[in-house]
Coordinates of C-alpha atoms in Angstrom, one line a residue:
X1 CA -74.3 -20.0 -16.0
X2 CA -74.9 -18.6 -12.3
X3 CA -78.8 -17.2 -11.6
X4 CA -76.7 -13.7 -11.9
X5 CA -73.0 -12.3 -11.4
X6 CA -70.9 -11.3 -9.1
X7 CA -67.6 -11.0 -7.9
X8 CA -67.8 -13.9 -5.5
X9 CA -70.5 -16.2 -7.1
X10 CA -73.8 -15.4 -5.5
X11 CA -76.5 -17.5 -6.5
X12 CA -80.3 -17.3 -7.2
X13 CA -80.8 -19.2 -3.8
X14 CA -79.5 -16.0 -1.6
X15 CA -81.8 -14.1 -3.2
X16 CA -84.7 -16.6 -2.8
X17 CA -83.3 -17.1 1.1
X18 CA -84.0 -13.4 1.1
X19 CA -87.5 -13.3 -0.1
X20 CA -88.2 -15.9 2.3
X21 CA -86.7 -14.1 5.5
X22 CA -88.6 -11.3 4.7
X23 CA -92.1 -13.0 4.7
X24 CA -91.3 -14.5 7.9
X25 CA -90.5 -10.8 9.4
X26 CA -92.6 -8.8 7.4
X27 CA -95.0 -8.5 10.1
X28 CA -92.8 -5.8 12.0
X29 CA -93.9 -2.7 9.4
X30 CA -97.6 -3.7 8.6
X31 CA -99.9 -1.0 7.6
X32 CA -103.1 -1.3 6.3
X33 CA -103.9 -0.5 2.2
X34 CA -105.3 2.6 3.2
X35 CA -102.0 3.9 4.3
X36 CA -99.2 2.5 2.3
X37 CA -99.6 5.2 -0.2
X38 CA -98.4 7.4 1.7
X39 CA -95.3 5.2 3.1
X40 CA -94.5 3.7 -0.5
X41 CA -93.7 7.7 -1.6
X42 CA -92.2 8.3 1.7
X43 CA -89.7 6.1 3.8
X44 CA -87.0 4.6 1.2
X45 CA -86.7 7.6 -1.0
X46 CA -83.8 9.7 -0.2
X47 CA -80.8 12.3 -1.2
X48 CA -77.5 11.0 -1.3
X49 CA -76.0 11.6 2.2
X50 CA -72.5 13.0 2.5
X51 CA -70.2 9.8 4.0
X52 CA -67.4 11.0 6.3
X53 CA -64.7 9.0 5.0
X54 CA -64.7 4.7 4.1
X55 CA -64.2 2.9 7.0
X56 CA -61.9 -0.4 7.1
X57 CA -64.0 -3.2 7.5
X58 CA -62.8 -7.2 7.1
X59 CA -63.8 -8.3 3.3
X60 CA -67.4 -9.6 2.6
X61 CA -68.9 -11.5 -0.1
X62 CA -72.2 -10.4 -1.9
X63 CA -73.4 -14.2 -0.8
X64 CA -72.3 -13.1 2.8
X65 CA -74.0 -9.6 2.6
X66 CA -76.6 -10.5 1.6
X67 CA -76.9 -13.3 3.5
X68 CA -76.7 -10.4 6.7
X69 CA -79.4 -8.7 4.9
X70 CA -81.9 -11.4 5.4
X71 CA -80.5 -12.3 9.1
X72 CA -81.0 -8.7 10.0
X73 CA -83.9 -8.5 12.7
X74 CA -83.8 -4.9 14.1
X75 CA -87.1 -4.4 16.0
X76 CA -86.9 -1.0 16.8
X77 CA -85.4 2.1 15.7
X78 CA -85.5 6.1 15.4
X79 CA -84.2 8.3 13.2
X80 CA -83.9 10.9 10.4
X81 CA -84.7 10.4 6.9
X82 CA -84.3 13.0 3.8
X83 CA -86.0 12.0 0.5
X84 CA -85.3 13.5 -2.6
X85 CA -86.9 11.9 -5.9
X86 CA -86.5 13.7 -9.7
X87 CA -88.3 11.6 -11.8
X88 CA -87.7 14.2 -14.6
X89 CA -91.7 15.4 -14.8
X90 CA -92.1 18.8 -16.2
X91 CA -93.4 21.2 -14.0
X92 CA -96.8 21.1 -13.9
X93 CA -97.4 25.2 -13.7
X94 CA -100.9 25.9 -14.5
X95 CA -102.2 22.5 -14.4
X96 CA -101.9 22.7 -10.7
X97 CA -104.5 25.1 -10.8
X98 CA -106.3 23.9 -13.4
X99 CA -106.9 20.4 -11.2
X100 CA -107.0 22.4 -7.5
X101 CA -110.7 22.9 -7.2
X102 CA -110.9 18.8 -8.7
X103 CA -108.2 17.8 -5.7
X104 CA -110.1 19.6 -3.4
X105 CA -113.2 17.8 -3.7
X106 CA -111.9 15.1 -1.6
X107 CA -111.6 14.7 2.2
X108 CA -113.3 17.4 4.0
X109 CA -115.8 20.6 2.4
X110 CA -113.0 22.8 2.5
X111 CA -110.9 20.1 0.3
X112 CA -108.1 19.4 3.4
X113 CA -107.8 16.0 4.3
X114 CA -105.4 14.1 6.3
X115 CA -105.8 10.6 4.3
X116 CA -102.5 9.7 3.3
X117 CA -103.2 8.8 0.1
X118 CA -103.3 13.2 -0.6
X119 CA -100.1 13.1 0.2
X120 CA -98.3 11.5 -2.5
X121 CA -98.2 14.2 -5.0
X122 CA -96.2 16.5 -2.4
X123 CA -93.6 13.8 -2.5
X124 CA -93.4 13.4 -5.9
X125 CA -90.3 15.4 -6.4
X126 CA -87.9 17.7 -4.6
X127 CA -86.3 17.2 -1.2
X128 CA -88.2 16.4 2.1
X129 CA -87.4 15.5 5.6
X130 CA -88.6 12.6 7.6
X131 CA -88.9 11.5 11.6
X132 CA -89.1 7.6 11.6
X133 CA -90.1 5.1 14.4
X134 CA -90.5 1.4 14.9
X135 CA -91.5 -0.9 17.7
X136 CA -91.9 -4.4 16.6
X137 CA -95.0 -5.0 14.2
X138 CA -98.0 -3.2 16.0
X139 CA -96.1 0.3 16.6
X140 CA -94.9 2.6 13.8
X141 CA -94.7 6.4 12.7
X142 CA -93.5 8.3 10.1
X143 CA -93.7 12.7 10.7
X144 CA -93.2 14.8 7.3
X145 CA -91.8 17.6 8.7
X146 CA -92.8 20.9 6.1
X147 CA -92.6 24.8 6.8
X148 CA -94.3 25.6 10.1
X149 CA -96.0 22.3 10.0
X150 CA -96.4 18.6 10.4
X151 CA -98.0 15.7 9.1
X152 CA -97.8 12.3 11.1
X153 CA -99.0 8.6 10.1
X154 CA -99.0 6.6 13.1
X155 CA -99.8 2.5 13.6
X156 CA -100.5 2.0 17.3
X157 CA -102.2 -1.3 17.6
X158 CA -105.1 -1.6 15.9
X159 CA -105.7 2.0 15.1
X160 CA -104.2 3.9 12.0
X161 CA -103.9 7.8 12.3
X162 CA -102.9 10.4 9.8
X163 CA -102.8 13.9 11.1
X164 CA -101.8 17.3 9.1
X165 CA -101.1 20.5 11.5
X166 CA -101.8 22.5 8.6
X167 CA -105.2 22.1 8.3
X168 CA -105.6 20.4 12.0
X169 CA -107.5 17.6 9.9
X170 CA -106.9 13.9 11.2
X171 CA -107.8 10.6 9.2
X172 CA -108.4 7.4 10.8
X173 CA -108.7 3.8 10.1
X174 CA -108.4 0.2 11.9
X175 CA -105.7 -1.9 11.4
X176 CA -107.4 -5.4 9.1
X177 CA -107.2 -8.3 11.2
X178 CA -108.1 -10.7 8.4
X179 CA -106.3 -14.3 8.6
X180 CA -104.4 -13.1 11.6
X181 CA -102.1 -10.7 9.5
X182 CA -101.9 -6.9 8.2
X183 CA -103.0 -6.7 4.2
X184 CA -99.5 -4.1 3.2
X185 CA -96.1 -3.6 5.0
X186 CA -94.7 0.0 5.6
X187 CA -91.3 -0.2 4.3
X188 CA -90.1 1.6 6.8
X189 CA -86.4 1.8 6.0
X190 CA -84.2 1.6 3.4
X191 CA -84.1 -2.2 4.2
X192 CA -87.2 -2.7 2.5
X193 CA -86.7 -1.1 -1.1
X194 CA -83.1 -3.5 -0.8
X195 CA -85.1 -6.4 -0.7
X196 CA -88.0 -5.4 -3.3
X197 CA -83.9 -4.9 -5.7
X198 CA -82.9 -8.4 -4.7
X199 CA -85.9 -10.0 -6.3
X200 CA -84.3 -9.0 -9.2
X201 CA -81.4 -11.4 -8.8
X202 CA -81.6 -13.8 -11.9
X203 CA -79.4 -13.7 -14.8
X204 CA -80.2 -10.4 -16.0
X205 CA -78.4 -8.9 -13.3
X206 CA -74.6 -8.8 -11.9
X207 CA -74.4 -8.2 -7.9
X208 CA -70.9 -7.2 -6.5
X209 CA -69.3 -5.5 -2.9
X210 CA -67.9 -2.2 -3.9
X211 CA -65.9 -0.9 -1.2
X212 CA -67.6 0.8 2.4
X213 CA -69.1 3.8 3.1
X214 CA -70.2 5.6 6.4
X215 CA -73.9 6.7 6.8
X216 CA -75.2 8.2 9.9
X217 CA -72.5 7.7 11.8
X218 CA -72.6 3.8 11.0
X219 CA -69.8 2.2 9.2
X220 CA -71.5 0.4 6.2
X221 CA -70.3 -2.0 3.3
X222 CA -71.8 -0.6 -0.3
X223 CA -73.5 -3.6 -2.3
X224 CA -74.0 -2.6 -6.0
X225 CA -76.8 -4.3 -7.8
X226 CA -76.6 -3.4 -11.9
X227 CA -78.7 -5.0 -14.7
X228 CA -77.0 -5.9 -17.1
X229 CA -79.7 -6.1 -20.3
X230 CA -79.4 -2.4 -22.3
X231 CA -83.3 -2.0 -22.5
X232 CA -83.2 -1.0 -18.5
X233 CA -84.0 2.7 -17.7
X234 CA -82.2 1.3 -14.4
X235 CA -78.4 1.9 -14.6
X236 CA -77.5 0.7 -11.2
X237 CA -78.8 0.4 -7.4
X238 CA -76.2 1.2 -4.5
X239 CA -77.0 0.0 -1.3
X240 CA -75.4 1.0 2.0
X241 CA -75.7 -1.9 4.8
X242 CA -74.7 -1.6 8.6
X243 CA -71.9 -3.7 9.0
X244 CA -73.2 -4.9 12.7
X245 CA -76.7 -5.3 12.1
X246 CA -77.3 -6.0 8.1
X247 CA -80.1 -3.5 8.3
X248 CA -80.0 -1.4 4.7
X249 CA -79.1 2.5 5.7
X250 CA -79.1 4.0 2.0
X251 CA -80.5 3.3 -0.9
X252 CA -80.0 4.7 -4.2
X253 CA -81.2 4.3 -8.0
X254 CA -79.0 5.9 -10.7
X255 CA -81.1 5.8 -14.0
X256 CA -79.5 4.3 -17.2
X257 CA -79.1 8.3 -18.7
X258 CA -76.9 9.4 -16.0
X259 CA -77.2 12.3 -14.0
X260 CA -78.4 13.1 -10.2
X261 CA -80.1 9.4 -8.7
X262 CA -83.6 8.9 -9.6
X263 CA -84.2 7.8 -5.8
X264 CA -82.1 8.3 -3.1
X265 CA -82.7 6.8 0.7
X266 CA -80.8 7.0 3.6
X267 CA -80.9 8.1 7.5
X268 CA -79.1 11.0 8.4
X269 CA -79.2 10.0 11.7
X270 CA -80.3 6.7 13.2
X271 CA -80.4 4.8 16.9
X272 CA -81.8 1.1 17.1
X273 CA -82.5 1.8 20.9
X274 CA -86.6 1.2 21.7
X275 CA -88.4 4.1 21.2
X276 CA -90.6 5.5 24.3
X277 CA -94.3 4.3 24.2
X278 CA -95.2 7.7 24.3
X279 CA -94.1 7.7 20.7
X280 CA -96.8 6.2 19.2
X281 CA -99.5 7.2 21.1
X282 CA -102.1 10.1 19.6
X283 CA -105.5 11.9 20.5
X284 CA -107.1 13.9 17.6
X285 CA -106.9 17.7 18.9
X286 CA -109.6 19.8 19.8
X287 CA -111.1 21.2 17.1
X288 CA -110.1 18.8 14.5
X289 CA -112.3 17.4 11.9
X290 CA -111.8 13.7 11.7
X291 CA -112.3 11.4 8.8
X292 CA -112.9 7.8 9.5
X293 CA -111.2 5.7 6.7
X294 CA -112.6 1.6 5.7
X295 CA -109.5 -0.7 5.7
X296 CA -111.8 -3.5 4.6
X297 CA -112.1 -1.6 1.1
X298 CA -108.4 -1.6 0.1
X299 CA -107.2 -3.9 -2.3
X300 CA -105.1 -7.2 -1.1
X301 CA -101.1 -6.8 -3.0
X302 CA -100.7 -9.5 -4.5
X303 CA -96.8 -10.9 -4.6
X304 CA -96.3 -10.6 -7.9
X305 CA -97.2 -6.6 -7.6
X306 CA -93.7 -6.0 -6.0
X307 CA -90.1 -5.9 -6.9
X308 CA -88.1 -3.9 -9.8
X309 CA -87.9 -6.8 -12.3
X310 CA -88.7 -10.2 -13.1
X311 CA -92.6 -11.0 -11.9
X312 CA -93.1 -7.1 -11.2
X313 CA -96.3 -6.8 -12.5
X314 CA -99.7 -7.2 -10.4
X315 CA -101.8 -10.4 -11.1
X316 CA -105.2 -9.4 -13.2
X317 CA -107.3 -8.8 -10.5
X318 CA -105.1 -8.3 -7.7
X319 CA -104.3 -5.1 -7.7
X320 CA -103.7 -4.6 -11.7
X321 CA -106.1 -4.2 -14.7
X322 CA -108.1 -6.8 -15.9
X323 CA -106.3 -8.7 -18.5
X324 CA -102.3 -7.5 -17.7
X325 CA -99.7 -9.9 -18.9
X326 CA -96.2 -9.4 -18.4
X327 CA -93.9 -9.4 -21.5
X328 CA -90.0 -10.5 -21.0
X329 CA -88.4 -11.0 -17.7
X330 CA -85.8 -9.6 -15.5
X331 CA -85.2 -6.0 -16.0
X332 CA -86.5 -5.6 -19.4
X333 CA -90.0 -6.6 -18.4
X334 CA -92.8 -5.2 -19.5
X335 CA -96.7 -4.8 -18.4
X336 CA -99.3 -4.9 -20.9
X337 CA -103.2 -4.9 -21.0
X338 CA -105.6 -3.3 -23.2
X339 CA -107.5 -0.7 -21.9
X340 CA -110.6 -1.3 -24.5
X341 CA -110.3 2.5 -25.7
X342 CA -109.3 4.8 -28.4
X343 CA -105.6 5.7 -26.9
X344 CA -104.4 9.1 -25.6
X345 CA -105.6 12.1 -27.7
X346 CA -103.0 15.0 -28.3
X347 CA -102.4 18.2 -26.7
X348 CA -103.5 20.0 -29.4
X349 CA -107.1 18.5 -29.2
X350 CA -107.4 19.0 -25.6
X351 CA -106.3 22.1 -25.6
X352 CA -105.3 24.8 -22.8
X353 CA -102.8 23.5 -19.8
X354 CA -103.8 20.3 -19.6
X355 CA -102.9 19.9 -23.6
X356 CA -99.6 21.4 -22.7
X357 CA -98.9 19.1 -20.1
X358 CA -99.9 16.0 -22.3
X359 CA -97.3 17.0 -25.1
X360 CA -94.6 17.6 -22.6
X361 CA -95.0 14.2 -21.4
X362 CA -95.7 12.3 -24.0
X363 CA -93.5 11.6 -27.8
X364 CA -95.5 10.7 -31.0
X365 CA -94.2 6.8 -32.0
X366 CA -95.1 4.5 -35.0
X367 CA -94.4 0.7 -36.0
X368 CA -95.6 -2.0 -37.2
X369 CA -98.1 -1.9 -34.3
X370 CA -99.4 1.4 -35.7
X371 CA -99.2 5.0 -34.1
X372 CA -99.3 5.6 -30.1
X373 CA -97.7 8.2 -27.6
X374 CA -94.8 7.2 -25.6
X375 CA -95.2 8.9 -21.7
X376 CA -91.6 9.3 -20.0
X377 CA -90.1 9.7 -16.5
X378 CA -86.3 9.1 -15.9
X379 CA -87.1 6.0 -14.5
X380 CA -90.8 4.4 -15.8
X381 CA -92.1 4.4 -19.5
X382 CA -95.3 4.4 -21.1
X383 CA -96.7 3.2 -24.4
X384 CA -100.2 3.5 -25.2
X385 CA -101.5 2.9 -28.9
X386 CA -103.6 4.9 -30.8
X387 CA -105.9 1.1 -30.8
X388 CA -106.0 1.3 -26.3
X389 CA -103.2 -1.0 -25.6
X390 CA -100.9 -0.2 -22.6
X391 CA -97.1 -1.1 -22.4
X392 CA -95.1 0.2 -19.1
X393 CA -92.3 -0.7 -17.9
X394 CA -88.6 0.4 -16.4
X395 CA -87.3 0.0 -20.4
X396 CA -86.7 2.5 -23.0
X397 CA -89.0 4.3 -25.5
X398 CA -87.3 1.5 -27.9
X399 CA -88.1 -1.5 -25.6
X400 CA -91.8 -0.1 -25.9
X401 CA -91.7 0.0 -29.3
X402 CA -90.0 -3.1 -30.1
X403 CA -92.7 -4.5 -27.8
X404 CA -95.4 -3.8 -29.3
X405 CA -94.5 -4.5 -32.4
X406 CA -93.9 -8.2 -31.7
X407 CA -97.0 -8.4 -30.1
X408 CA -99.0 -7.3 -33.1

């Protein structure tokens, strides 16, 4: 049997082809730990954007597509990015107050901080626009562009700046330099979350050329990437790639339950010319409080910590808990370690909007295992025993179950 089908017979070594071109290029959207935060919630996520019509292009093979993928070396580039995410998370209403004052303790006295890391729970859900620039591995930036303001991440050389108009606050780290290379990549376009799906490649999962598409102006071919195990929360991956330069345009998750795409990135408007210098350069404002960030304190990613499927979770130790082991393989994996504790308690004995928040999240599971609280998105799923042990994956409430049961 082939490492995973298609319509033209791709095989496992494409994929591995792929891994292995991007290691070698990986160098050109480097960011240290400190930052990636901010670019993992950011650049790759995406609304669908509205194609003007398929364009005629000459037939393509996945092998060849993807194939174009890992040849693609596009150095520099501009352009527009939307991001829309709906994980499905209730709305947190009076939990967001409840937890301001603790979110606020962070950063600066007056709780605004321009660390990217604050950033990630603005881009948890709902629709945002993005400015994106890259030239070559030491110059990036990424602008989140909000009402009446603006908050930039920029990689020039060896400096790192984050910077919020809002609250004229500006964060600031160096670049690590350890064993001549960057400890975390920006994934800086949509080429990066197709790679992090192509790891997936095995058996569990069928990859096919479904037609063209035209995004931003750029006539694309549409590779389709679908697991095809029923335990996925994943129901398939569509990704748009320029037909001159193999560079990955739009990227989309649909989840297993149907409805609007989990994840959706794409440019709205793109040019691979070379940004001006000018670009990248920044001086903290007058006036503006700055806080110096330590990129020697961020955790190393390990391999293993990336990708959708097979191998996805972090090594103990690197970058995961103490202990983690990794259940299944391909889609269907799942994550587990034991946390040492007593489990989650309900929202009836924590009470207030924080207990409301816990029961919206959360369903009330038994087994053979014994009892434990299953926590949901559209996409990622939760299982933590009443006994402290932690199942997560991208799998079903069942999966979780079933799981844990044969672990017992």
């Amino acid at each position: 049997m082939a490492p995973y089908e298609s319509d033209d017979n791709a095989t496992a070594a494409d994929a591995e082809e792929l891994r292995s071109a991007r290691r070698r290029k990986a160098a050109r959207y480097v960011v240290p730990a400190t930052v990636v935060g901010i670019a993992a919630a950011t650049i790759g996520l995406v609304p669908a954007l509205a194609d003007s019509g398929d364009p005629d292009l000459p037939k393509i093979s996945a092998q060849e597509l993807i194939e174009k993928i890992a040849a693609s070396d596009v150095q520099q580039l501009s352009g527009t990015v939307k991001i829309t995410t709906d994980l499905g998370l209730p709305d947190l209403g009076g939990l967001e107050s409840s937890l301001g004052s603790a979110a606020g303790s962070s950063g600066s006295g007056d709780g605004s901080s321009a660390d990217p890391s604050t950033k990630l729970t603005e881009l948890a859900s709902g629709t945002h626009t993005l400015r994106v620039a890259a030239d070559g591995e030491n110059r990036q930036k990424v602008s989140l562009l909000e009402n009446a303001a603006e908050y930039s991440l920029i990689h020039n050389g060896k400096d790192v700046w984050g910077y919020d108009s809002k609250s004229n606050s500006v964060f600031h780290t160096t670049a690590s330099e350890s064993d001549g290379k960057q400890r975390e990549e920006l994934p800086a376009t949509p080429k990066d979350l197709a790679e992090e799906a192509l790891k997936a490649a095995d058996k569990t999962t069928s990859v096919t050329v479904d037609g063209t598409a035209q995004v931003a102006g750029r006539d694309a071919y549409r590779l389709v990437i679908k697991p095809k195990d029923d335990g996925s929360t994943v129901g398939q991956i569509t990704v748009a790639v320029d037909s001159k330069t193999g560079l990955p345009l739009k990227f989309t998750l649909t989840p297993a339950s149907g409805g609007s795409a989990v994840v959706d990135a794409g440019f709205t408007q793109v040019s691979f010319a070379k940004p001006a210098a000018s670009t990248f350069d920044f001086t903290p404002p007058k006036g503006a409080k700055v806080e110096e960030g330590d990129a020697a304190k961020a955790p190393e990613r390990s391999e293993r910590s990336e990708g959708f499927g097979k191998g996805s979770a972090p090594e103990p130790g690197k970058g995961g808990p103490e202990g983690l082991n990794v259940i299944g393989d391909g889609w269907d994996s799942i994550a587990t370690f034991d946390t040492g504790g007593q489990g989650v308690p309900s929202g009836s004995e924590v009470g207030g909007d924080v207990g409301g928040f816990l029961d919206s999240l959360g369903d009330k599971v038994s087994g053979t295992f014994g009892e434990g609280t299953v926590f949901k998105t559209r996409l990622i799923n939760a299982l933590i025993t009443d006994d402290g042990k932690v199942y997560v994956g991208a799998v079903t409430k069942d999966a979780l179950v079933k799981a844990a049961d044969a672990a017992k």
